[in-house]
PDB file of C-alpha atoms in Angstrom:
ATOM      1  CA  MET W   1     -37.166 -43.325   1.548  1.00  0.00           C
ATOM      2  CA  ALA W   2     -36.735 -43.280   5.420  1.00  0.00           C
ATOM      3  CA  GLY W   3     -33.106 -43.899   6.668  1.00  0.00           C
ATOM      4  CA  ARG W   4     -31.669 -42.761   3.396  1.00  0.00           C
ATOM      5  CA  ALA W   5     -29.016 -40.575   3.564  1.00  0.00           C
ATOM      6  CA  GLU W   6     -28.965 -38.308   0.145  1.00  0.00           C
ATOM      7  CA  ALA W   7     -26.051 -36.712  -0.375  1.00  0.00           C
ATOM      8  CA  CYS W   8     -26.044 -33.104  -2.439  1.00  0.00           C
ATOM      9  CA  VAL W   9     -22.674 -32.557  -4.149  1.00  0.00           C
ATOM     10  CA  THR W  10     -22.028 -30.121  -6.978  1.00  0.00           C
ATOM     11  CA  VAL W  11     -19.164 -30.123 -10.029  1.00  0.00           C
ATOM     12  CA  MET W  12     -18.176 -27.669 -11.315  1.00  0.00           C
ATOM     13  CA  PRO W  13     -17.962 -27.951 -15.250  1.00  0.00           C
ATOM     14  CA  ARG W  14     -14.039 -28.734 -16.363  1.00  0.00           C
ATOM     15  CA  ARG W  15     -15.135 -25.762 -18.900  1.00  0.00           C
ATOM     16  CA  LEU W  16     -15.610 -22.940 -16.395  1.00  0.00           C
ATOM     17  CA  GLU W  17     -12.110 -24.060 -14.614  1.00  0.00           C
ATOM     18  CA  LYS W  18      -9.258 -22.698 -16.257  1.00  0.00           C
ATOM     19  CA  PRO W  19     -11.828 -19.706 -16.287  1.00  0.00           C
ATOM     20  CA  ILE W  20     -11.625 -18.711 -12.566  1.00  0.00           C
ATOM     21  CA  LEU W  21      -8.829 -19.965 -11.822  1.00  0.00           C
ATOM     22  CA  ALA W  22      -7.660 -17.501 -14.190  1.00  0.00           C
ATOM     23  CA  THR W  23      -9.582 -14.590 -12.835  1.00  0.00           C
ATOM     24  CA  ILE W  24      -7.878 -16.130  -9.263  1.00  0.00           C
ATOM     25  CA  VAL W  25      -4.168 -15.145 -10.868  1.00  0.00           C
ATOM     26  CA  LEU W  26      -5.208 -12.140 -12.506  1.00  0.00           C
ATOM     27  CA  VAL W  27      -6.619 -10.931 -10.037  1.00  0.00           C
ATOM     28  CA  TRP W  28      -3.189 -11.883  -7.424  1.00  0.00           C
ATOM     29  CA  VAL W  29      -1.038 -10.800  -9.680  1.00  0.00           C
ATOM     30  CA  LEU W  30      -3.501  -7.180 -10.273  1.00  0.00           C
ATOM     31  CA  GLY W  31      -2.960  -7.371  -6.175  1.00  0.00           C
ATOM     32  CA  LEU W  32       0.700  -7.454  -6.203  1.00  0.00           C
ATOM     33  CA  ALA W  33       1.583  -4.840  -9.038  1.00  0.00           C
ATOM     34  CA  GLY W  34      -1.179  -1.574  -7.367  1.00  0.00           C
ATOM     35  CA  CYS W  35      -0.689   0.062  -4.804  1.00  0.00           C
ATOM     36  CA  THR W  36       2.261  -1.000  -2.864  1.00  0.00           C
ATOM     37  CA  ALA W  37       1.239   0.696   0.664  1.00  0.00           C
ATOM     38  CA  MET W  38       4.418   0.557   3.548  1.00  0.00           C
ATOM     39  CA  LEU W  39       3.860   1.465   6.860  1.00  0.00           C
ATOM     40  CA  LEU W  40       7.910   3.081   7.039  1.00  0.00           C
ATOM     41  CA  GLY W  41      10.100   2.751  10.411  1.00  0.00           C
ATOM     42  CA  ASP W  42       9.744  -1.108  10.281  1.00  0.00           C
ATOM     43  CA  GLY W  43      13.142  -1.540   7.978  1.00  0.00           C
ATOM     44  CA  ALA W  44      11.022  -3.041   5.736  1.00  0.00           C
ATOM     45  CA  ARG W  45      12.187  -4.539   2.335  1.00  0.00           C
ATOM     46  CA  SER W  46      11.068  -4.550  -0.862  1.00  0.00           C
ATOM     47  CA  SER W  47      11.078  -8.058  -2.987  1.00  0.00           C
ATOM     48  CA  SER W  48      10.261  -6.163  -6.120  1.00  0.00           C
ATOM     49  CA  PRO W  49      13.063  -6.303  -9.004  1.00  0.00           C
ATOM     50  CA  PRO W  50      14.942  -3.604  -8.830  1.00  0.00           C
ATOM     51  CA  GLY W  51      14.202  -0.492 -10.947  1.00  0.00           C
ATOM     52  CA  SER W  52      10.106  -1.504 -11.234  1.00  0.00           C
ATOM     53  CA  ALA W  53       7.859   0.594 -10.214  1.00  0.00           C
ATOM     54  CA  ALA W  54       7.331  -1.080  -6.777  1.00  0.00           C
ATOM     55  CA  THR W  55      10.649  -0.598  -5.798  1.00  0.00           C
ATOM     56  CA  ASN W  56      10.528   3.271  -7.242  1.00  0.00           C
ATOM     57  CA  ASP W  57       7.427   3.872  -4.527  1.00  0.00           C
ATOM     58  CA  ILE W  58       9.174   2.025  -1.525  1.00  0.00           C
ATOM     59  CA  GLN W  59      12.284   4.025  -2.277  1.00  0.00           C
ATOM     60  CA  LEU W  60      10.251   7.685  -2.310  1.00  0.00           C
ATOM     61  CA  ALA W  61       7.854   6.217   0.733  1.00  0.00           C
ATOM     62  CA  ARG W  62      11.471   5.529   2.115  1.00  0.00           C
ATOM     63  CA  GLU W  63      13.435   8.897   1.696  1.00  0.00           C
ATOM     64  CA  VAL W  64      10.111  10.713   2.822  1.00  0.00           C
ATOM     65  CA  TRP W  65      10.026   8.904   6.165  1.00  0.00           C
ATOM     66  CA  GLN W  66      13.925   9.866   5.972  1.00  0.00           C
ATOM     67  CA  ALA W  67      12.929  13.370   5.935  1.00  0.00           C
ATOM     68  CA  PHE W  68      10.492  13.350   8.585  1.00  0.00           C
ATOM     69  CA  ALA W  69      13.177  11.650  10.796  1.00  0.00           C
ATOM     70  CA  ALA W  70      15.469  14.472   9.404  1.00  0.00           C
ATOM     71  CA  ALA W  71      13.368  17.715  10.948  1.00  0.00           C
ATOM     72  CA  ARG W  72      12.741  15.597  13.885  1.00  0.00           C
ATOM     73  CA  LEU W  73       8.577  15.967  12.353  1.00  0.00           C
ATOM     74  CA  PRO W  74       6.380  15.516  15.953  1.00  0.00           C
ATOM     75  CA  GLU W  75       4.507  11.998  16.621  1.00  0.00           C
ATOM     76  CA  ARG W  76       6.141  11.084  13.491  1.00  0.00           C
ATOM     77  CA  SER W  77       6.025   7.494  14.726  1.00  0.00           C
ATOM     78  CA  GLU W  78       2.333   7.756  14.327  1.00  0.00           C
ATOM     79  CA  LEU W  79       1.766   8.326  10.363  1.00  0.00           C
ATOM     80  CA  GLN W  80       2.159   6.344   8.099  1.00  0.00           C
ATOM     81  CA  VAL W  81       3.731   7.337   4.281  1.00  0.00           C
ATOM     82  CA  THR W  82       2.257   5.738   1.196  1.00  0.00           C
ATOM     83  CA  ALA W  83       3.568   5.794  -2.102  1.00  0.00           C
ATOM     84  CA  ARG W  84       2.254   5.301  -5.979  1.00  0.00           C
ATOM     85  CA  SER W  85       3.149   6.615  -9.292  1.00  0.00           C
ATOM     86  CA  GLY W  86       5.010  10.071  -7.198  1.00  0.00           C
ATOM     87  CA  VAL W  87       1.464  10.763  -5.312  1.00  0.00           C
ATOM     88  CA  VAL W  88       2.072  10.341  -1.752  1.00  0.00           C
ATOM     89  CA  THR W  89      -0.232   9.117   0.685  1.00  0.00           C
ATOM     90  CA  LEU W  90      -0.090  10.691   4.543  1.00  0.00           C
ATOM     91  CA  SER W  91      -1.911   9.578   7.163  1.00  0.00           C
ATOM     92  CA  GLY W  92      -2.291   8.793  10.805  1.00  0.00           C
ATOM     93  CA  ARG W  93      -2.738  11.421  14.161  1.00  0.00           C
ATOM     94  CA  ALA W  94      -0.812  14.407  14.745  1.00  0.00           C
ATOM     95  CA  SER W  95      -1.364  16.572  17.578  1.00  0.00           C
ATOM     96  CA  SER W  96      -2.150  19.886  15.816  1.00  0.00           C
ATOM     97  CA  PRO W  97      -2.333  21.167  12.241  1.00  0.00           C
ATOM     98  CA  THR W  98       0.646  22.719  12.406  1.00  0.00           C
ATOM     99  CA  VAL W  99       2.635  19.459  12.838  1.00  0.00           C
ATOM    100  CA  ARG W 100      -0.107  18.534  10.145  1.00  0.00           C
ATOM    101  CA  ALA W 101       1.461  20.933   7.566  1.00  0.00           C
ATOM    102  CA  GLN W 102       4.449  20.224   8.871  1.00  0.00           C
ATOM    103  CA  ALA W 103       4.629  16.662   7.467  1.00  0.00           C
ATOM    104  CA  GLU W 104       3.197  17.690   3.341  1.00  0.00           C
ATOM    105  CA  ARG W 105       5.615  20.509   3.085  1.00  0.00           C
ATOM    106  CA  LEU W 106       8.153  18.145   3.927  1.00  0.00           C
ATOM    107  CA  ALA W 107       6.891  15.489   1.385  1.00  0.00           C
ATOM    108  CA  PHE W 108       6.265  17.601  -1.197  1.00  0.00           C
ATOM    109  CA  GLY W 109       9.959  18.697  -0.821  1.00  0.00           C
ATOM    110  CA  VAL W 110      11.576  15.119  -1.577  1.00  0.00           C
ATOM    111  CA  PRO W 111      12.755  14.589  -5.182  1.00  0.00           C
ATOM    112  CA  GLY W 112      10.080  12.637  -7.097  1.00  0.00           C
ATOM    113  CA  VAL W 113       7.311  13.682  -5.427  1.00  0.00           C
ATOM    114  CA  ARG W 114       4.189  14.826  -7.449  1.00  0.00           C
ATOM    115  CA  ARG W 115       0.977  15.015  -5.315  1.00  0.00           C
ATOM    116  CA  VAL W 116       0.594  14.349  -1.736  1.00  0.00           C
ATOM    117  CA  VAL W 117      -2.916  13.927  -0.072  1.00  0.00           C
ATOM    118  CA  ASN W 118      -2.516  14.913   3.329  1.00  0.00           C
ATOM    119  CA  ASN W 119      -5.127  12.485   4.827  1.00  0.00           C
ATOM    120  CA  ILE W 120      -3.469  13.286   8.581  1.00  0.00           C
ATOM    121  CA  GLN W 121      -5.880  13.760  11.298  1.00  0.00           C
TER     122      GLN W 121
END
């Protein structure tokens, strides 16, 4: 029909709205409870309850960062530290293999660190 505009509207059946919403909420919650990453040195605070895994991960990452500062590790401002369940991941850039190895050794020396993944380039 000429001159008549038709609108296309997609309506989601009510029985699908709740499962989709539940899936979105579940993904969001799992994302919050997942890997706690922290770029240290910026004074970030945790919104996780004391004693939670996320708080422990943040504290562990903070302690690794403090070990870097205490040892006056060169380029520490170029490094990032993340922690999850005792596994510390180091990333960023270092000027030499010696600095890369020193960062790994310092991180592994922090109580509570079970493993260090060194991705420093």
